[in-house]
Amino acid sequence: MSFWEYANPVKFLKLSGALLPYLSILAAITIIAGIIWGFFFTPDDYKQGATVKILYVHVPSAFVAINAWFMMLVASIIWLVRRHHVSALAAKAAAPIGIAMTIIGLVTGALWGQPMWGTWWEWDPKLTSFLILFLFYLGYIILWAAVEDPDTAADLTSVLCIVGSVFAVLSRYATNFWNQGLHQDASLSIDKEEHVADVFYYPLIVVMAGFVLLFVALVLLNTRSEIMKRRAGAIMARSRI
Amino acid sequence: MPDLGDYAFHVLASYGATSLVILLVIIWSYLKHERVRKTLLSIEEKVNEK
C-alpha cells in the first residue's frame, strides 16, 4: 500500500472519516490534561513568577503556527510536482488553523511581554518575523479567495507558501541568527541543558502534543470540507443543477 | 486556584484569548463541514432523482 493512494479523494475521505473521532477525543484529553497539570500543579518561576503559566499556551501555539506553515510548504511542493488535488486542498485547509495559532502566539506573547519586558511589543527579529508570518497567512488565505480558477489559485498560493517559508524559518531560528532582541532562545531543545526545567517541561510537552493533535484533526476536517465542496461544484457543473 | 498575584490579568487573559480563538476555529470548521456535507448530499439526491 502506497502513501500516494490517499491522494485519491475517496480514499482520503474514508480514512479521515475513520480517524477524526479518535483524533478529536485524544486532542481534547491531552490539551485539558496538560493545561490542568501546568496551570494548577506547577510552581511559579523564580524570575517570571506566575507569568510562566503563559508558557503552556504561548509555546504550543507558536510551535503549531510555524510548523503548520512547513506542513503547507510540503503539501504545496507535492501539488506543484505531482499535481495531487488533495495536497493543495490540505494546504488550503491548514491556513485558517495556522493563522488562528499565530494570533494566539502574538496575543499571549504580548501578554507575557508586558510584565516581563515592560512592553507589549518590540521590533525584535523573532517577533517581527512572526508578525510577517501572520501577514503571509493572511495573504495566503486572501489569494485563495481572490482567484477563481482553483488550479491557478493552488499554483499561486504554493509559490507564496515557498516564499513565506523564509519567515517561518526566521520565526523559529531568529535568536540563533541574530544575537540581539528581547526574545529568549527556544524554550525546548534536543540538548537538555538548554531547555526549561523538567517541572515545566513535561506538562508543556503534553499540551504541545495536544495542540498538534488538534491541528491534525482540524486540517483533516477542513480538507474533507474542501474535497466535498469541490465534488459538489463538479456535480453541479456536470448536471447543470 | 493558584495565587497569580500581580500577574492574574496577564495569565487569565492569555488562557481566555487562547480558549476563545480555539473554540471559534473549531466551531467554524465544524459548521463549514456540516454545511458542505449537507449541500453535497442534496445535490447527489437531485442528480439521482433525474
PDB file of C-alpha atoms in Angstrom:
ATOM      1  CA  MET A   1       0.000   0.000   0.000  1.00  0.00           C
ATOM      2  CA  SER A   2       1.400   3.367  -1.008  1.00  0.00           C
ATOM      3  CA  PHE A   3       1.111   6.730   0.759  1.00  0.00           C
ATOM      4  CA  TRP A   4       0.046   8.231  -2.592  1.00  0.00           C
ATOM      5  CA  GLU A   5      -3.162   6.183  -2.545  1.00  0.00           C
ATOM      6  CA  TYR A   6      -4.509   8.781  -0.111  1.00  0.00           C
ATOM      7  CA  ALA A   7      -4.144  11.402  -2.822  1.00  0.00           C
ATOM      8  CA  ASN A   8      -7.342   9.769  -4.091  1.00  0.00           C
ATOM      9  CA  PRO A   9     -10.155  11.925  -2.584  1.00  0.00           C
ATOM     10  CA  VAL A  10     -12.459   8.928  -1.965  1.00  0.00           C
ATOM     11  CA  LYS A  11      -9.778   7.045  -0.032  1.00  0.00           C
ATOM     12  CA  PHE A  12      -8.834  10.224   1.838  1.00  0.00           C
ATOM     13  CA  LEU A  13     -12.452  10.821   2.879  1.00  0.00           C
ATOM     14  CA  LYS A  14     -12.793   7.234   4.075  1.00  0.00           C
ATOM     15  CA  LEU A  15      -9.572   7.252   6.112  1.00  0.00           C
ATOM     16  CA  SER A  16     -10.047  10.752   7.560  1.00  0.00           C
ATOM     17  CA  GLY A  17     -13.662   9.960   8.499  1.00  0.00           C
ATOM     18  CA  ALA A  18     -12.469   6.937  10.479  1.00  0.00           C
ATOM     19  CA  LEU A  19      -9.593   8.795  12.188  1.00  0.00           C
ATOM     20  CA  LEU A  20     -11.343  12.063  13.070  1.00  0.00           C
ATOM     21  CA  PRO A  21     -13.371  10.985  16.140  1.00  0.00           C
ATOM     22  CA  TYR A  22     -10.327   9.361  17.784  1.00  0.00           C
ATOM     23  CA  LEU A  23      -8.016  12.261  16.983  1.00  0.00           C
ATOM     24  CA  SER A  24     -10.534  14.796  18.308  1.00  0.00           C
ATOM     25  CA  ILE A  25     -11.077  12.949  21.588  1.00  0.00           C
ATOM     26  CA  LEU A  26      -7.329  12.390  22.057  1.00  0.00           C
ATOM     27  CA  ALA A  27      -6.606  16.066  21.345  1.00  0.00           C
ATOM     28  CA  ALA A  28      -9.228  17.234  23.852  1.00  0.00           C
ATOM     29  CA  ILE A  29      -7.985  14.873  26.592  1.00  0.00           C
ATOM     30  CA  THR A  30      -4.321  15.781  26.014  1.00  0.00           C
ATOM     31  CA  ILE A  31      -4.868  19.553  25.972  1.00  0.00           C
ATOM     32  CA  ILE A  32      -7.127  19.547  29.045  1.00  0.00           C
ATOM     33  CA  ALA A  33      -4.776  17.229  30.991  1.00  0.00           C
ATOM     34  CA  GLY A  34      -1.694  19.268  30.070  1.00  0.00           C
ATOM     35  CA  ILE A  35      -3.314  22.607  30.883  1.00  0.00           C
ATOM     36  CA  ILE A  36      -4.608  21.372  34.258  1.00  0.00           C
ATOM     37  CA  TRP A  37      -1.173  19.941  35.083  1.00  0.00           C
ATOM     38  CA  GLY A  38       0.643  23.103  34.027  1.00  0.00           C
ATOM     39  CA  PHE A  39      -1.773  25.643  35.460  1.00  0.00           C
ATOM     40  CA  PHE A  40      -2.616  24.031  38.809  1.00  0.00           C
ATOM     41  CA  PHE A  41       0.283  21.733  39.647  1.00  0.00           C
ATOM     42  CA  THR A  42       3.471  23.546  38.687  1.00  0.00           C
ATOM     43  CA  PRO A  43       5.233  26.188  40.771  1.00  0.00           C
ATOM     44  CA  ASP A  44       5.897  29.809  39.817  1.00  0.00           C
ATOM     45  CA  ASP A  45       9.242  30.512  38.174  1.00  0.00           C
ATOM     46  CA  TYR A  46      11.816  32.252  40.386  1.00  0.00           C
ATOM     47  CA  LYS A  47      12.249  35.024  37.794  1.00  0.00           C
ATOM     48  CA  GLN A  48       8.952  35.146  35.893  1.00  0.00           C
ATOM     49  CA  GLY A  49       6.610  34.429  38.787  1.00  0.00           C
ATOM     50  CA  ALA A  50       3.110  33.278  37.740  1.00  0.00           C
ATOM     51  CA  THR A  51       3.586  34.529  34.156  1.00  0.00           C
ATOM     52  CA  VAL A  52       5.443  31.278  33.476  1.00  0.00           C
ATOM     53  CA  LYS A  53       1.977  29.693  33.179  1.00  0.00           C
ATOM     54  CA  ILE A  54       1.518  31.623  29.905  1.00  0.00           C
ATOM     55  CA  LEU A  55       4.241  29.304  28.546  1.00  0.00           C
ATOM     56  CA  TYR A  56       1.692  26.454  28.322  1.00  0.00           C
ATOM     57  CA  VAL A  57      -0.397  28.279  25.730  1.00  0.00           C
ATOM     58  CA  HIS A  58       2.205  30.516  24.068  1.00  0.00           C
ATOM     59  CA  VAL A  59       4.826  27.896  23.178  1.00  0.00           C
ATOM     60  CA  PRO A  60       2.412  25.238  21.761  1.00  0.00           C
ATOM     61  CA  SER A  61       0.514  27.819  19.678  1.00  0.00           C
ATOM     62  CA  ALA A  62       3.714  29.359  18.266  1.00  0.00           C
ATOM     63  CA  PHE A  63       5.101  25.849  17.602  1.00  0.00           C
ATOM     64  CA  VAL A  64       1.966  24.851  15.661  1.00  0.00           C
ATOM     65  CA  ALA A  65       1.792  28.226  13.861  1.00  0.00           C
ATOM     66  CA  ILE A  66       5.330  27.810  12.499  1.00  0.00           C
ATOM     67  CA  ASN A  67       5.085  24.092  11.734  1.00  0.00           C
ATOM     68  CA  ALA A  68       1.671  24.496  10.085  1.00  0.00           C
ATOM     69  CA  TRP A  69       3.435  26.645   7.500  1.00  0.00           C
ATOM     70  CA  PHE A  70       6.023  23.892   6.951  1.00  0.00           C
ATOM     71  CA  MET A  71       3.189  21.368   6.516  1.00  0.00           C
ATOM     72  CA  MET A  72       1.622  23.732   3.951  1.00  0.00           C
ATOM     73  CA  LEU A  73       5.027  24.020   2.256  1.00  0.00           C
ATOM     74  CA  VAL A  74       5.338  20.240   1.869  1.00  0.00           C
ATOM     75  CA  ALA A  75       1.735  19.977   0.599  1.00  0.00           C
ATOM     76  CA  SER A  76       2.335  22.871  -1.832  1.00  0.00           C
ATOM     77  CA  ILE A  77       5.501  21.278  -3.220  1.00  0.00           C
ATOM     78  CA  ILE A  78       3.616  17.976  -3.668  1.00  0.00           C
ATOM     79  CA  TRP A  79       0.934  19.910  -5.576  1.00  0.00           C
ATOM     80  CA  LEU A  80       3.492  21.675  -7.785  1.00  0.00           C
ATOM     81  CA  VAL A  81       5.418  18.477  -8.522  1.00  0.00           C
ATOM     82  CA  ARG A  82       2.750  15.749  -8.623  1.00  0.00           C
ATOM     83  CA  ARG A  83      -0.481  17.760  -9.134  1.00  0.00           C
ATOM     84  CA  HIS A  84      -2.404  15.906  -6.407  1.00  0.00           C
ATOM     85  CA  HIS A  85      -5.502  17.996  -5.671  1.00  0.00           C
ATOM     86  CA  VAL A  86      -5.836  16.668  -2.122  1.00  0.00           C
ATOM     87  CA  SER A  87      -2.420  18.067  -1.205  1.00  0.00           C
ATOM     88  CA  ALA A  88      -3.336  21.553  -2.496  1.00  0.00           C
ATOM     89  CA  LEU A  89      -6.618  21.379  -0.566  1.00  0.00           C
ATOM     90  CA  ALA A  90      -4.817  20.172   2.578  1.00  0.00           C
ATOM     91  CA  ALA A  91      -2.533  23.225   2.389  1.00  0.00           C
ATOM     92  CA  LYS A  92      -5.571  25.480   1.953  1.00  0.00           C
ATOM     93  CA  ALA A  93      -7.298  23.728   4.876  1.00  0.00           C
ATOM     94  CA  ALA A  94      -4.312  24.255   7.189  1.00  0.00           C
ATOM     95  CA  ALA A  95      -4.094  28.034   6.678  1.00  0.00           C
ATOM     96  CA  PRO A  96      -7.050  29.101   8.902  1.00  0.00           C
ATOM     97  CA  ILE A  97      -5.727  26.882  11.725  1.00  0.00           C
ATOM     98  CA  GLY A  98      -2.238  28.280  11.243  1.00  0.00           C
ATOM     99  CA  ILE A  99      -3.410  31.893  11.351  1.00  0.00           C
ATOM    100  CA  ALA A 100      -5.509  31.177  14.475  1.00  0.00           C
ATOM    101  CA  MET A 101      -2.408  29.751  16.186  1.00  0.00           C
ATOM    102  CA  THR A 102      -0.358  32.754  15.060  1.00  0.00           C
ATOM    103  CA  ILE A 103      -2.933  35.116  16.604  1.00  0.00           C
ATOM    104  CA  ILE A 104      -2.775  33.143  19.872  1.00  0.00           C
ATOM    105  CA  GLY A 105       1.037  33.280  19.760  1.00  0.00           C
ATOM    106  CA  LEU A 106       1.063  37.039  19.195  1.00  0.00           C
ATOM    107  CA  VAL A 107      -1.576  37.839  21.846  1.00  0.00           C
ATOM    108  CA  THR A 108      -0.150  35.571  24.553  1.00  0.00           C
ATOM    109  CA  GLY A 109       3.364  36.780  23.717  1.00  0.00           C
ATOM    110  CA  ALA A 110       2.270  40.385  24.240  1.00  0.00           C
ATOM    111  CA  LEU A 111       0.515  39.455  27.495  1.00  0.00           C
ATOM    112  CA  TRP A 112       3.728  37.803  28.717  1.00  0.00           C
ATOM    113  CA  GLY A 113       5.990  40.562  27.402  1.00  0.00           C
ATOM    114  CA  GLN A 114       4.236  43.459  29.097  1.00  0.00           C
ATOM    115  CA  PRO A 115       5.020  42.438  32.701  1.00  0.00           C
ATOM    116  CA  MET A 116       8.377  40.769  31.883  1.00  0.00           C
ATOM    117  CA  TRP A 117       9.909  43.168  29.342  1.00  0.00           C
ATOM    118  CA  GLY A 118       7.848  46.236  30.211  1.00  0.00           C
ATOM    119  CA  THR A 119       6.417  46.421  26.689  1.00  0.00           C
ATOM    120  CA  TRP A 120       3.599  44.738  24.766  1.00  0.00           C
ATOM    121  CA  TRP A 121       5.633  44.695  21.562  1.00  0.00           C
ATOM    122  CA  GLU A 122       9.235  45.062  20.443  1.00  0.00           C
ATOM    123  CA  TRP A 123      10.590  45.075  16.877  1.00  0.00           C
ATOM    124  CA  ASP A 124      12.856  42.193  17.755  1.00  0.00           C
ATOM    125  CA  PRO A 125      13.932  39.789  14.911  1.00  0.00           C
ATOM    126  CA  LYS A 126      11.895  36.839  16.225  1.00  0.00           C
ATOM    127  CA  LEU A 127       8.741  38.853  16.942  1.00  0.00           C
ATOM    128  CA  THR A 128       8.954  40.750  13.659  1.00  0.00           C
ATOM    129  CA  SER A 129       9.414  37.602  11.565  1.00  0.00           C
ATOM    130  CA  PHE A 130       6.466  36.013  13.408  1.00  0.00           C
ATOM    131  CA  LEU A 131       4.320  39.071  12.602  1.00  0.00           C
ATOM    132  CA  ILE A 132       5.384  38.825   8.944  1.00  0.00           C
ATOM    133  CA  LEU A 133       4.426  35.124   9.038  1.00  0.00           C
ATOM    134  CA  PHE A 134       0.959  36.231  10.230  1.00  0.00           C
ATOM    135  CA  LEU A 135       0.744  38.603   7.237  1.00  0.00           C
ATOM    136  CA  PHE A 136       1.786  35.765   4.911  1.00  0.00           C
ATOM    137  CA  TYR A 137      -1.020  33.603   6.346  1.00  0.00           C
ATOM    138  CA  LEU A 138      -3.435  36.456   5.706  1.00  0.00           C
ATOM    139  CA  GLY A 139      -2.152  36.930   2.145  1.00  0.00           C
ATOM    140  CA  TYR A 140      -2.329  33.179   1.504  1.00  0.00           C
ATOM    141  CA  ILE A 141      -5.986  32.983   2.595  1.00  0.00           C
ATOM    142  CA  ILE A 142      -6.919  36.107   0.618  1.00  0.00           C
ATOM    143  CA  LEU A 143      -5.152  34.784  -2.509  1.00  0.00           C
ATOM    144  CA  TRP A 144      -7.121  31.516  -2.381  1.00  0.00           C
ATOM    145  CA  ALA A 145     -10.343  33.533  -2.108  1.00  0.00           C
ATOM    146  CA  ALA A 146      -9.392  36.016  -4.832  1.00  0.00           C
ATOM    147  CA  VAL A 147      -8.501  33.629  -7.674  1.00  0.00           C
ATOM    148  CA  GLU A 148     -11.483  31.945  -9.291  1.00  0.00           C
ATOM    149  CA  ASP A 149      -9.784  29.015 -11.025  1.00  0.00           C
ATOM    150  CA  PRO A 150      -8.828  26.524  -8.279  1.00  0.00           C
ATOM    151  CA  ASP A 151      -5.754  25.152 -10.057  1.00  0.00           C
ATOM    152  CA  THR A 152      -4.381  28.635 -10.699  1.00  0.00           C
ATOM    153  CA  ALA A 153      -5.133  29.563  -7.071  1.00  0.00           C
ATOM    154  CA  ALA A 154      -3.285  26.439  -5.924  1.00  0.00           C
ATOM    155  CA  ASP A 155      -0.285  27.317  -8.120  1.00  0.00           C
ATOM    156  CA  LEU A 156      -0.090  30.925  -6.918  1.00  0.00           C
ATOM    157  CA  THR A 157      -0.598  30.105  -3.241  1.00  0.00           C
ATOM    158  CA  SER A 158       2.037  27.351  -3.476  1.00  0.00           C
ATOM    159  CA  VAL A 159       4.591  29.872  -4.709  1.00  0.00           C
ATOM    160  CA  LEU A 160       3.551  32.285  -1.940  1.00  0.00           C
ATOM    161  CA  CYS A 161       3.983  29.463   0.564  1.00  0.00           C
ATOM    162  CA  ILE A 162       7.533  28.780  -0.644  1.00  0.00           C
ATOM    163  CA  VAL A 163       8.413  32.481  -0.315  1.00  0.00           C
ATOM    164  CA  GLY A 164       6.814  32.745   3.136  1.00  0.00           C
ATOM    165  CA  SER A 165       8.840  29.777   4.393  1.00  0.00           C
ATOM    166  CA  VAL A 166      11.764  32.144   4.885  1.00  0.00           C
ATOM    167  CA  PHE A 167       9.789  33.861   7.653  1.00  0.00           C
ATOM    168  CA  ALA A 168       8.658  30.555   9.161  1.00  0.00           C
ATOM    169  CA  VAL A 169      12.339  29.581   9.446  1.00  0.00           C
ATOM    170  CA  LEU A 170      13.251  33.016  10.849  1.00  0.00           C
ATOM    171  CA  SER A 171      10.384  32.822  13.381  1.00  0.00           C
ATOM    172  CA  ARG A 172      11.890  29.616  14.682  1.00  0.00           C
ATOM    173  CA  TYR A 173      15.613  30.361  14.444  1.00  0.00           C
ATOM    174  CA  ALA A 174      15.908  34.180  14.580  1.00  0.00           C
ATOM    175  CA  THR A 175      17.530  34.066  18.020  1.00  0.00           C
ATOM    176  CA  ASN A 176      20.214  31.745  16.613  1.00  0.00           C
ATOM    177  CA  PHE A 177      20.912  34.015  13.629  1.00  0.00           C
ATOM    178  CA  TRP A 178      20.921  37.361  15.440  1.00  0.00           C
ATOM    179  CA  ASN A 179      22.269  37.715  18.924  1.00  0.00           C
ATOM    180  CA  GLN A 180      20.010  40.663  19.658  1.00  0.00           C
ATOM    181  CA  GLY A 181      16.432  41.420  20.626  1.00  0.00           C
ATOM    182  CA  LEU A 182      14.380  40.684  23.706  1.00  0.00           C
ATOM    183  CA  HIS A 183      13.056  37.236  22.902  1.00  0.00           C
ATOM    184  CA  GLN A 184      14.948  34.466  24.663  1.00  0.00           C
ATOM    185  CA  ASP A 185      16.220  31.290  22.962  1.00  0.00           C
ATOM    186  CA  ALA A 186      13.895  28.367  22.313  1.00  0.00           C
ATOM    187  CA  SER A 187      12.165  27.004  25.444  1.00  0.00           C
ATOM    188  CA  LEU A 188      12.662  23.475  24.144  1.00  0.00           C
ATOM    189  CA  SER A 189      15.797  21.918  22.779  1.00  0.00           C
ATOM    190  CA  ILE A 190      17.162  18.468  21.987  1.00  0.00           C
ATOM    191  CA  ASP A 191      20.099  19.499  24.145  1.00  0.00           C
ATOM    192  CA  LYS A 192      18.509  19.039  27.577  1.00  0.00           C
ATOM    193  CA  GLU A 193      20.807  21.599  29.199  1.00  0.00           C
ATOM    194  CA  GLU A 194      19.238  24.391  27.161  1.00  0.00           C
ATOM    195  CA  HIS A 195      15.531  23.969  27.694  1.00  0.00           C
ATOM    196  CA  VAL A 196      13.224  24.816  30.572  1.00  0.00           C
ATOM    197  CA  ALA A 197      13.341  22.921  33.876  1.00  0.00           C
ATOM    198  CA  ASP A 198      11.666  19.484  33.936  1.00  0.00           C
ATOM    199  CA  VAL A 199       8.850  20.698  36.178  1.00  0.00           C
ATOM    200  CA  PHE A 200       7.684  22.997  33.346  1.00  0.00           C
ATOM    201  CA  TYR A 201       8.938  20.806  30.507  1.00  0.00           C
ATOM    202  CA  TYR A 202       6.712  17.729  30.963  1.00  0.00           C
ATOM    203  CA  PRO A 203       3.304  19.480  31.119  1.00  0.00           C
ATOM    204  CA  LEU A 204       4.453  21.683  28.238  1.00  0.00           C
ATOM    205  CA  ILE A 205       5.206  18.614  26.102  1.00  0.00           C
ATOM    206  CA  VAL A 206       1.724  17.235  26.886  1.00  0.00           C
ATOM    207  CA  VAL A 207      -0.001  20.490  25.836  1.00  0.00           C
ATOM    208  CA  MET A 208       2.150  20.662  22.692  1.00  0.00           C
ATOM    209  CA  ALA A 209       1.152  17.102  21.762  1.00  0.00           C
ATOM    210  CA  GLY A 210      -2.483  18.131  22.281  1.00  0.00           C
ATOM    211  CA  PHE A 211      -2.125  21.199  20.053  1.00  0.00           C
ATOM    212  CA  VAL A 212      -0.503  19.080  17.323  1.00  0.00           C
ATOM    213  CA  LEU A 213      -3.345  16.527  17.534  1.00  0.00           C
ATOM    214  CA  LEU A 214      -5.898  19.357  17.399  1.00  0.00           C
ATOM    215  CA  PHE A 215      -4.148  20.800  14.350  1.00  0.00           C
ATOM    216  CA  VAL A 216      -4.148  17.428  12.565  1.00  0.00           C
ATOM    217  CA  ALA A 217      -7.831  16.843  13.406  1.00  0.00           C
ATOM    218  CA  LEU A 218      -8.873  20.297  12.165  1.00  0.00           C
ATOM    219  CA  VAL A 219      -6.795  20.002   8.986  1.00  0.00           C
ATOM    220  CA  LEU A 220      -8.459  16.651   8.231  1.00  0.00           C
ATOM    221  CA  LEU A 221     -11.908  18.146   8.897  1.00  0.00           C
ATOM    222  CA  ASN A 222     -11.246  21.219   6.726  1.00  0.00           C
ATOM    223  CA  THR A 223      -9.683  19.136   3.940  1.00  0.00           C
ATOM    224  CA  ARG A 224     -12.815  16.963   3.927  1.00  0.00           C
ATOM    225  CA  SER A 225     -14.908  20.139   3.592  1.00  0.00           C
ATOM    226  CA  GLU A 226     -12.783  21.352   0.676  1.00  0.00           C
ATOM    227  CA  ILE A 227     -12.967  17.979  -1.122  1.00  0.00           C
ATOM    228  CA  MET A 228     -16.765  17.789  -0.668  1.00  0.00           C
ATOM    229  CA  LYS A 229     -17.162  21.418  -1.797  1.00  0.00           C
ATOM    230  CA  ARG A 230     -15.205  20.697  -4.952  1.00  0.00           C
ATOM    231  CA  ARG A 231     -17.137  17.493  -5.601  1.00  0.00           C
ATOM    232  CA  ALA A 232     -20.450  19.377  -5.195  1.00  0.00           C
ATOM    233  CA  GLY A 233     -19.220  22.013  -7.668  1.00  0.00           C
ATOM    234  CA  ALA A 234     -18.179  19.337 -10.180  1.00  0.00           C
ATOM    235  CA  ILE A 235     -21.550  17.530  -9.975  1.00  0.00           C
ATOM    236  CA  MET A 236     -23.406  20.827 -10.400  1.00  0.00           C
ATOM    237  CA  ALA A 237     -21.318  21.757 -13.424  1.00  0.00           C
ATOM    238  CA  ARG A 238     -21.840  18.326 -14.995  1.00  0.00           C
ATOM    239  CA  SER A 239     -25.579  18.141 -14.332  1.00  0.00           C
ATOM    240  CA  ARG A 240     -26.317  21.878 -14.631  1.00  0.00           C
ATOM    241  CA  ILE A 241     -28.385  21.858 -11.435  1.00  0.00           C
TER     242      ILE A 241
ATOM    243  CA  MET B   1      -6.888  28.151  42.078  1.00  0.00           C
ATOM    244  CA  PRO B   2      -3.198  29.126  42.220  1.00  0.00           C
ATOM    245  CA  ASP B   3      -2.310  32.572  43.516  1.00  0.00           C
ATOM    246  CA  LEU B   4      -1.366  34.555  40.397  1.00  0.00           C
ATOM    247  CA  GLY B   5      -0.596  37.737  42.339  1.00  0.00           C
ATOM    248  CA  ASP B   6       0.061  40.841  40.239  1.00  0.00           C
ATOM    249  CA  TYR B   7       0.016  38.789  37.049  1.00  0.00           C
ATOM    250  CA  ALA B   8      -3.571  37.499  37.326  1.00  0.00           C
ATOM    251  CA  PHE B   9      -4.816  39.655  34.441  1.00  0.00           C
ATOM    252  CA  HIS B  10      -1.986  38.646  32.094  1.00  0.00           C
ATOM    253  CA  VAL B  11      -2.237  34.926  32.830  1.00  0.00           C
ATOM    254  CA  LEU B  12      -6.041  34.710  32.773  1.00  0.00           C
ATOM    255  CA  ALA B  13      -6.292  36.891  29.655  1.00  0.00           C
ATOM    256  CA  SER B  14      -3.801  34.564  27.905  1.00  0.00           C
ATOM    257  CA  TYR B  15      -5.859  31.486  28.714  1.00  0.00           C
ATOM    258  CA  GLY B  16      -9.105  33.298  27.881  1.00  0.00           C
ATOM    259  CA  ALA B  17      -7.850  34.503  24.475  1.00  0.00           C
ATOM    260  CA  THR B  18      -6.444  31.056  23.655  1.00  0.00           C
ATOM    261  CA  SER B  19      -9.712  29.306  24.595  1.00  0.00           C
ATOM    262  CA  LEU B  20     -11.756  31.815  22.613  1.00  0.00           C
ATOM    263  CA  VAL B  21      -9.692  31.545  19.417  1.00  0.00           C
ATOM    264  CA  ILE B  22      -9.514  27.736  19.596  1.00  0.00           C
ATOM    265  CA  LEU B  23     -13.269  27.450  20.211  1.00  0.00           C
ATOM    266  CA  LEU B  24     -14.011  29.815  17.323  1.00  0.00           C
ATOM    267  CA  VAL B  25     -11.822  27.869  14.902  1.00  0.00           C
ATOM    268  CA  ILE B  26     -13.346  24.520  15.998  1.00  0.00           C
ATOM    269  CA  ILE B  27     -16.934  25.835  15.669  1.00  0.00           C
ATOM    270  CA  TRP B  28     -16.164  27.490  12.309  1.00  0.00           C
ATOM    271  CA  SER B  29     -14.570  24.283  10.947  1.00  0.00           C
ATOM    272  CA  TYR B  30     -17.429  22.091  12.173  1.00  0.00           C
ATOM    273  CA  LEU B  31     -20.204  24.371  10.836  1.00  0.00           C
ATOM    274  CA  LYS B  32     -18.449  24.682   7.470  1.00  0.00           C
ATOM    275  CA  HIS B  33     -18.080  20.898   7.259  1.00  0.00           C
ATOM    276  CA  GLU B  34     -21.749  20.314   8.096  1.00  0.00           C
ATOM    277  CA  ARG B  35     -22.919  22.949   5.587  1.00  0.00           C
ATOM    278  CA  VAL B  36     -20.802  21.484   2.771  1.00  0.00           C
ATOM    279  CA  ARG B  37     -21.776  17.891   3.644  1.00  0.00           C
ATOM    280  CA  LYS B  38     -25.497  18.754   3.533  1.00  0.00           C
ATOM    281  CA  THR B  39     -25.091  20.661   0.249  1.00  0.00           C
ATOM    282  CA  LEU B  40     -23.281  17.705  -1.336  1.00  0.00           C
ATOM    283  CA  LEU B  41     -25.944  15.258  -0.104  1.00  0.00           C
ATOM    284  CA  SER B  42     -28.799  17.353  -1.505  1.00  0.00           C
ATOM    285  CA  ILE B  43     -27.010  17.732  -4.870  1.00  0.00           C
ATOM    286  CA  GLU B  44     -26.372  13.988  -5.071  1.00  0.00           C
ATOM    287  CA  GLU B  45     -30.053  13.322  -4.262  1.00  0.00           C
ATOM    288  CA  LYS B  46     -31.180  15.698  -7.019  1.00  0.00           C
ATOM    289  CA  VAL B  47     -28.843  14.025  -9.518  1.00  0.00           C
ATOM    290  CA  ASN B  48     -30.086  10.573  -8.536  1.00  0.00           C
ATOM    291  CA  GLU B  49     -33.712  11.708  -8.968  1.00  0.00           C
ATOM    292  CA  LYS B  50     -33.052  12.801 -12.561  1.00  0.00           C
TER     293      LYS B  50
END
